[in-house]
Coordinates of C-alpha atoms and ligand atoms in Angstrom, one line a residue:
X1 CA -12.3 -100.6 -36.1
X2 CA -16.0 -100.9 -36.9
X3 CA -18.1 -97.8 -37.9
X4 CA -19.1 -95.3 -35.2
X5 CA -22.5 -97.0 -34.7
X6 CA -21.4 -100.5 -35.0
X7 CA -18.6 -101.0 -32.6
X8 CA -17.6 -104.2 -30.8
X9 CA -17.8 -103.4 -27.1
X10 CA -16.8 -105.4 -24.0
X11 CA -18.7 -104.5 -20.8
X12 CA -17.3 -106.2 -17.7
X13 CA -19.8 -106.2 -14.9
X14 CA -22.5 -105.9 -17.5
X15 CA -25.0 -107.9 -15.5
X16 CA -24.9 -105.5 -12.6
X17 CA -27.0 -102.4 -11.9
X18 CA -25.0 -99.9 -13.9
X19 CA -23.6 -102.5 -16.4
X20 CA -27.1 -103.7 -17.4
X21 CA -28.2 -100.1 -18.1
X22 CA -25.1 -99.5 -20.1
X23 CA -25.6 -102.7 -22.1
X24 CA -29.2 -101.6 -22.9
X25 CA -28.0 -98.2 -24.1
X26 CA -25.1 -99.6 -26.3
X27 CA -27.4 -102.2 -27.9
X28 CA -30.1 -99.5 -28.5
X29 CA -27.3 -97.5 -30.2
X30 CA -26.6 -100.3 -32.6
X31 CA -23.4 -101.7 -31.2
X32 CA -22.3 -105.3 -30.6
X33 CA -22.0 -106.0 -26.9
X34 CA -20.1 -108.7 -25.1
X35 CA -21.1 -108.8 -21.5
X36 CA -18.6 -110.5 -19.2
X37 CA -19.7 -111.0 -15.6
X38 CA -19.0 -113.5 -12.8
X39 CA -22.6 -112.9 -11.4
X40 CA -21.0 -112.3 -8.0
X41 CA -23.3 -109.3 -7.2
X42 CA -25.2 -109.1 -10.5
X43 CA -27.8 -111.4 -12.0
X44 CA -28.7 -112.8 -15.4
X45 CA -32.2 -111.5 -14.7
X46 CA -31.0 -107.9 -15.4
X47 CA -29.9 -108.8 -18.9
X48 CA -32.6 -111.5 -19.6
X49 CA -34.3 -109.3 -22.2
X50 CA -31.0 -109.0 -24.1
X51 CA -29.9 -112.6 -24.2
X52 CA -31.6 -113.4 -27.5
X53 CA -30.6 -110.2 -29.2
X54 CA -28.4 -110.8 -32.2
X55 CA -25.9 -108.2 -31.1
X56 CA -25.6 -109.3 -27.5
X57 CA -23.5 -112.0 -26.0
X58 CA -23.1 -113.0 -22.3
X59 CA -20.1 -114.9 -20.9
X60 CA -19.9 -115.9 -17.2
X61 CA -16.3 -115.2 -16.3
X62 CA -14.3 -113.7 -13.4
X63 CA -12.1 -110.9 -14.6
X64 CA -9.3 -111.9 -12.2
X65 CA -8.6 -114.6 -14.7
X66 CA -7.3 -113.2 -18.1
X67 CA -9.2 -113.9 -21.2
X68 CA -8.9 -112.8 -24.9
X69 CA -11.4 -111.2 -27.1
X70 CA -11.0 -108.7 -29.9
X71 CA -13.1 -105.5 -29.4
X72 CA -12.9 -101.8 -30.2
X73 CA -13.8 -100.6 -26.7
X74 CA -13.8 -101.9 -23.1
X75 CA -16.0 -100.6 -20.3
X76 CA -14.5 -102.0 -17.1
X77 CA -17.3 -102.0 -14.5
X78 CA -16.8 -105.4 -12.9
X79 CA -16.7 -105.0 -9.2
X80 CA -19.3 -105.2 -6.4
X81 CA -20.4 -101.7 -5.5
X82 CA -22.6 -102.0 -2.5
X83 CA -20.6 -102.0 0.8
X84 CA -22.4 -105.2 1.9
X85 CA -21.4 -106.9 -1.4
X86 CA -17.8 -105.7 -1.5
X87 CA -17.2 -106.5 2.2
X88 CA -18.6 -110.0 1.7
X89 CA -15.3 -111.3 0.2
X90 CA -12.9 -108.4 0.7
X91 CA -9.8 -110.2 -0.6
X92 CA -11.6 -111.0 -3.8
X93 CA -12.8 -107.4 -4.0
X94 CA -9.2 -106.2 -4.0
X95 CA -8.3 -108.8 -6.6
X96 CA -11.2 -107.7 -8.8
X97 CA -10.3 -104.1 -8.5
X98 CA -6.5 -104.6 -9.1
X99 CA -6.0 -107.8 -11.0
X100 CA -9.2 -107.4 -12.9
X101 CA -8.2 -103.9 -14.0
X102 CA -4.7 -105.2 -14.9
X103 CA -6.1 -107.9 -17.0
X104 CA -8.4 -105.5 -18.9
X105 CA -5.6 -103.1 -19.4
X106 CA -3.3 -105.8 -20.8
X107 CA -6.1 -106.9 -23.1
X108 CA -6.8 -103.3 -24.2
X109 CA -3.1 -102.8 -24.8
X110 CA -2.8 -106.0 -26.9
X111 CA -5.7 -105.2 -29.1
X112 CA -5.5 -101.4 -29.2
X113 CA -8.9 -100.8 -27.6
X114 CA -10.0 -97.7 -25.8
X115 CA -10.8 -98.5 -22.1
X116 CA -13.1 -96.9 -19.6
X117 CA -12.7 -97.4 -15.8
X118 CA -15.6 -97.2 -13.4
X119 CA -13.8 -95.5 -10.6
X120 CA -15.6 -94.1 -7.6
X121 CA -16.0 -91.2 -5.2
X122 CA -14.8 -93.7 -2.6
X123 CA -11.2 -92.9 -3.7
X124 CA -11.8 -89.6 -1.8
X125 CA -12.4 -91.6 1.4
X126 CA -14.0 -89.4 4.1
X127 CA -13.3 -86.2 2.4
X128 CA -12.1 -83.1 4.3
X129 CA -12.4 -81.0 1.1
X130 CA -16.0 -80.3 0.2
X131 CA -17.3 -80.6 -2.5
X132 CA -14.7 -82.9 -4.0
X133 CA -12.8 -81.8 -7.0
X134 CA -10.7 -84.1 -9.1
X135 CA -7.6 -82.4 -7.8
X136 CA -8.3 -83.6 -4.2
X137 CA -6.1 -86.6 -3.2
X138 CA -8.5 -88.0 -0.7
X139 CA -8.5 -89.1 2.9
X140 CA -8.6 -92.9 2.9
X141 CA -8.0 -95.5 5.6
X142 CA -5.7 -98.2 4.1
X143 CA -6.7 -100.9 6.7
X144 CA -10.4 -100.5 7.4
X145 CA -13.4 -102.5 6.2
X146 CA -14.0 -100.3 3.2
X147 CA -10.3 -100.3 2.2
X148 CA -10.6 -103.4 -0.1
X149 CA -12.8 -101.3 -2.4
X150 CA -11.3 -97.8 -1.8
X151 CA -7.6 -98.8 -2.1
X152 CA -8.4 -101.3 -4.8
X153 CA -10.1 -98.6 -6.9
X154 CA -7.2 -96.2 -6.1
X155 CA -4.7 -98.8 -7.3
X156 CA -6.7 -99.4 -10.5
X157 CA -6.6 -95.6 -11.2
X158 CA -2.8 -95.8 -10.8
X159 CA -2.6 -98.7 -13.3
X160 CA -4.8 -96.9 -15.8
X161 CA -2.5 -93.8 -15.7
X162 CA 0.7 -95.9 -15.9
X163 CA -0.7 -97.7 -18.9
X164 CA -1.4 -94.3 -20.5
X165 CA 2.1 -93.0 -19.6
X166 CA 4.0 -96.2 -20.5
X167 CA 1.9 -97.5 -23.5
X168 CA -0.1 -94.4 -24.7
X169 CA -3.2 -96.4 -24.0
X170 CA -6.5 -94.5 -24.7
X171 CA -7.9 -94.5 -21.1
X172 CA -11.0 -92.9 -19.6
X173 CA -11.3 -92.8 -15.8
X174 CA -14.6 -91.6 -14.3
X175 CA -15.2 -91.2 -10.6
X176 CA -18.8 -92.1 -10.2
X177 CA -20.8 -90.8 -7.2
X178 CA -23.8 -92.6 -5.6
X179 CA -26.1 -93.6 -8.3
X180 CA -29.6 -95.1 -7.9
X181 CA -32.6 -96.1 -10.0
X182 CA -34.7 -99.0 -11.4
X183 CA -32.7 -102.2 -11.7
X184 CA -31.2 -102.0 -8.2
X185 CA -31.5 -105.3 -6.3
X186 CA -34.0 -105.4 -3.5
X187 CA -31.4 -106.7 -1.1
X188 CA -28.6 -104.7 -2.5
X189 CA -27.9 -103.0 0.9
X190 CA -27.4 -99.5 -0.5
X191 CA -29.4 -96.7 1.1
X192 CA -31.8 -95.8 -1.7
X193 CA -33.0 -99.4 -2.3
X194 CA -33.0 -100.2 1.5
X195 CA -35.2 -97.1 2.3
X196 CA -37.7 -97.7 -0.6
X197 CA -38.1 -101.4 0.1
X198 CA -38.5 -100.8 3.8
X199 CA -41.0 -97.9 3.2
X200 CA -43.1 -100.0 0.8
X201 CA -43.4 -102.8 3.3
X202 CA -44.1 -100.3 6.2
X203 CA -41.0 -101.7 7.9
X204 CA -38.7 -99.5 10.0
X205 CA -36.3 -97.4 8.0
X206 CA -32.7 -98.2 9.1
X207 CA -30.7 -95.1 9.7
X208 CA -27.0 -95.8 10.3
X209 CA -25.4 -93.5 12.9
X210 CA -27.3 -90.2 13.5
X211 CA -28.3 -89.9 9.9
X212 CA -26.6 -86.6 9.4
X213 CA -24.0 -88.0 7.1
X214 CA -24.6 -86.8 3.5
X215 CA -24.5 -88.2 0.0
X216 CA -25.4 -86.8 -3.4
X217 CA -27.6 -89.1 -5.5
X218 CA -27.5 -89.3 -9.3
X219 CA -30.3 -91.0 -11.3
X220 CA -29.0 -93.9 -13.4
X221 CA -30.1 -92.5 -16.9
X222 CA -28.1 -89.3 -16.3
X223 CA -25.1 -91.3 -15.2
X224 CA -25.1 -93.6 -18.3
X225 CA -25.4 -90.5 -20.5
X226 CA -22.3 -89.1 -18.7
X227 CA -20.3 -92.3 -19.1
X228 CA -21.1 -92.6 -22.9
X229 CA -20.4 -88.9 -23.5
X230 CA -17.1 -89.2 -21.8
X231 CA -16.1 -92.4 -23.6
X232 CA -16.8 -90.7 -26.9
X233 CA -14.9 -87.5 -26.1
X234 CA -11.7 -87.1 -28.1
X235 CA -9.5 -85.6 -25.5
X236 CA -10.5 -85.9 -21.9
X237 CA -9.0 -88.9 -20.2
X238 CA -10.0 -88.0 -16.6
X239 CA -10.2 -88.5 -13.9
X240 CA -13.6 -86.8 -14.1
X241 CA -16.4 -86.7 -11.5
X242 CA -19.8 -88.0 -12.7
X243 CA -22.6 -87.5 -10.2
X244 CA -25.4 -85.2 -9.1
X245 CA -24.2 -82.4 -6.8
X246 CA -27.5 -82.1 -4.9
X247 CA -26.6 -83.2 -1.4
X248 CA -28.9 -84.7 1.2
X249 CA -28.5 -86.2 4.7
X250 CA -29.8 -89.7 5.2
X251 CA -32.5 -88.3 7.5
X252 CA -33.6 -86.0 4.6
X253 CA -33.6 -88.9 2.2
X254 CA -35.7 -91.1 4.6
X255 CA -38.2 -88.2 4.9
X256 CA -38.5 -87.9 1.1
X257 CA -39.0 -91.7 0.7
X258 CA -41.6 -91.8 3.4
X259 CA -43.6 -88.9 1.9
X260 CA -43.3 -90.3 -1.6
X261 CA -44.5 -93.8 -0.7
X262 CA -47.1 -92.6 1.9
X263 CA -45.5 -95.1 4.2
X264 CA -46.2 -95.7 7.9
X265 CA -42.6 -96.7 8.6
X266 CA -40.8 -95.3 11.6
X267 CA -37.1 -94.6 11.7
X268 CA -34.7 -97.0 13.7
X269 CA -31.2 -96.0 14.4
X270 CA -28.4 -98.6 13.9
X271 CA -24.6 -98.4 14.5
X272 CA -22.7 -96.5 11.8
X273 CA -20.5 -98.9 9.9
X274 CA -16.7 -98.3 10.1
X275 CA -15.1 -95.6 8.0
X276 CA -18.5 -94.4 6.7
X277 CA -17.8 -91.1 4.9
X278 CA -19.3 -88.1 6.7
X279 CA -20.1 -86.1 3.6
X280 CA -19.9 -86.4 -0.2
X281 CA -20.7 -84.1 -3.0
X282 CA -19.1 -83.9 -6.5
X283 CA -17.8 -80.7 -8.0
X284 CA -18.8 -81.4 -11.6
X285 CA -17.3 -78.3 -13.2
X286 CA -14.9 -80.4 -15.3
X287 CA -17.7 -82.6 -16.7
X288 CA -19.9 -79.6 -17.4
X289 CA -17.2 -77.5 -19.0
X290 CA -15.4 -80.1 -21.1
X291 CA -18.1 -82.7 -21.8
X292 CA -21.1 -80.4 -21.7
X293 CA -22.7 -82.9 -19.3
X294 CA -24.8 -82.4 -16.2
X295 CA -27.5 -84.5 -14.7
X296 CA -31.1 -83.4 -15.5
X297 CA -33.2 -85.7 -13.3
X298 CA -33.5 -84.4 -9.7
X299 CA -34.1 -86.4 -6.6
X300 CA -37.9 -86.4 -6.3
X301 CA -38.5 -87.4 -10.0
X302 CA -35.8 -90.0 -9.8
X303 CA -37.1 -91.5 -6.5
X304 CA -40.6 -91.6 -7.9
X305 CA -39.4 -93.7 -10.9
X306 CA -37.4 -96.0 -8.6
X307 CA -40.4 -96.4 -6.2
X308 CA -42.6 -97.4 -9.2
X309 CA -39.9 -100.0 -10.2
X310 CA -39.9 -101.6 -6.7
X311 CA -43.7 -101.5 -6.5
X312 CA -43.9 -103.5 -9.8
X313 CA -41.3 -105.9 -8.5
X314 CA -43.5 -106.6 -5.4
X315 CA -46.4 -107.4 -7.7
X316 CA -44.5 -110.2 -9.5
Ligands
NAD401 P1 -23.1 -104.0 -9.1 O1 -22.6 -104.8 -7.9 O2 -24.6 -104.0 -9.3 O3 -22.5 -104.6 -10.4 C1 -21.2 -105.0 -10.5 C2 -21.1 -106.2 -11.5 O4 -19.8 -106.7 -11.6 C3 -22.0 -107.4 -11.0 O5 -22.8 -107.9 -12.0 C4 -21.0 -108.4 -10.5 O6 -21.5 -109.7 -10.6 C5 -19.8 -108.1 -11.4 N1 -18.6 -108.6 -10.9 C6 -18.1 -108.4 -9.6 N2 -16.9 -108.9 -9.5 C7 -16.6 -109.5 -10.7 C8 -15.4 -110.2 -11.2 N3 -14.4 -110.4 -10.4 N4 -15.5 -110.6 -12.5 C9 -16.5 -110.4 -13.3 N5 -17.6 -109.7 -12.8 C10 -17.6 -109.3 -11.6 O7 -22.5 -102.5 -9.0 P2 -22.9 -101.3 -9.9 O8 -23.6 -100.3 -9.0 O9 -23.5 -101.7 -11.2 O10 -21.4 -100.7 -10.1 C11 -20.7 -101.0 -11.3 C12 -19.4 -100.3 -11.3 O11 -19.5 -98.9 -11.0 C13 -18.5 -100.9 -10.2 O12 -17.2 -100.9 -10.7 C14 -18.5 -99.8 -9.1 O13 -17.4 -99.7 -8.4 C15 -18.7 -98.5 -9.9 N6 -19.4 -97.5 -9.1 C16 -20.8 -97.6 -8.9 C17 -21.4 -96.6 -8.1 C18 -22.9 -96.7 -7.9 O14 -23.4 -95.8 -7.2 N7 -23.6 -97.6 -8.4 C19 -20.7 -95.6 -7.6 C20 -19.3 -95.5 -7.8 C21 -18.7 -96.5 -8.6
UDP402 N1 -27.2 -96.1 5.1 C1 -28.2 -96.0 6.1 N2 -29.2 -97.0 6.1 C2 -29.1 -98.1 5.2 C3 -28.1 -98.1 4.3 C4 -27.1 -97.1 4.3 O1 -28.3 -95.0 6.8 O2 -30.1 -98.9 5.3 C5 -26.2 -95.0 5.0 C6 -24.8 -95.5 5.0 O3 -24.3 -95.6 6.4 C7 -24.1 -94.3 4.3 C8 -25.2 -93.8 3.3 O4 -26.4 -94.4 3.8 O5 -23.8 -93.3 5.2 C9 -24.9 -94.3 1.9 O6 -24.8 -95.8 2.0 P1 -24.6 -96.7 0.7 O7 -24.3 -98.0 1.2 O8 -25.8 -96.5 -0.2 O9 -23.4 -96.0 -0.1 P2 -21.9 -95.5 0.3 O10 -21.8 -95.6 1.8 O11 -21.0 -96.4 -0.4 O12 -21.9 -94.1 -0.2

């Protein structure tokens, strides 16, 4: 084991939105980072600035195929997160969630590494308990268009807890709620990037369904702090909700984005995709009480920083 500030850390999915922020933070903290990513939904552009760093290494690899490295910690983030991306090749998404997790758990078990799993609020499905606590078992369709991701991530949680029970593996399972911020892809398909890009171009804002479904949006810096605080906590193994409990409907979000950007965009209404959850808000009491973590950046400030990021992208 390396010293506290000089660990060897594997980040799967490190070229994605959250993974690239996590790599930045771990490198800034003095660690050695190995980023493994298939580039399915991520891009080398997001880690371009790290490629020549002496403590950073990138390997293009798909986690559904086992590989061996010796590290102290593993953050398992590999998996497309935008519904458009994960529904693009649903069978591969299930393989990534399940076989990918299994491969990383096998690796962690072999080398004695601590392992973090990026689980998701999607494991609650379309929740009939609101807000969602970690004790809620969820309401998930096993055969719908979101199931490759939802059930894949649920099965990954099962594997993590069986490795803990069977092998005493040091596991950390976080259920991440909708996160946004600089670094999202322009064509990512998720609501925050869609609305901002549409507003900046004065294109119609696409509201799916009647826009009364809700989500709770966490700014990426807050989330990354939460992940790292959790990983470094001695006892809590999770599952723990990480997200911002401030909840908005998609109509409210569109209104905020239009006001912030001064856009002339109108709203257009499109069909609601199958199994789209009606509501979503984390109860973060566990993270607050045990980790002492809570998000500090609220939606207007976070959206402003994200708008500036997309404005700068447009200028390039
Ligand atoms: P993302 O799609 O931007 O990043 C995922 C990364 O994983 C990409 O770089 C992609 O190329 C890589 N990847 C996908 N399949 C792979 C495979 N089989 N092998 C190797 N690499 C693979 O998504 P994100 O928003 O950065 O999400 C990261 C993780 O966090 C995911 O596991 C996701 O389920 C979880 N999560 C994210 C959110 C969110 O709001 N961003 C919410 C809940 C959970
Ligand atoms: N959504 C929308 N317009 C868009 C993209 C998404 O109204 O252009 C809605 C989508 O139907 C969902 C919510 O916004 O109800 C959040 O969608 P996202 O894909 O960001 O995340 P998830 O559904 O996985 O929470």
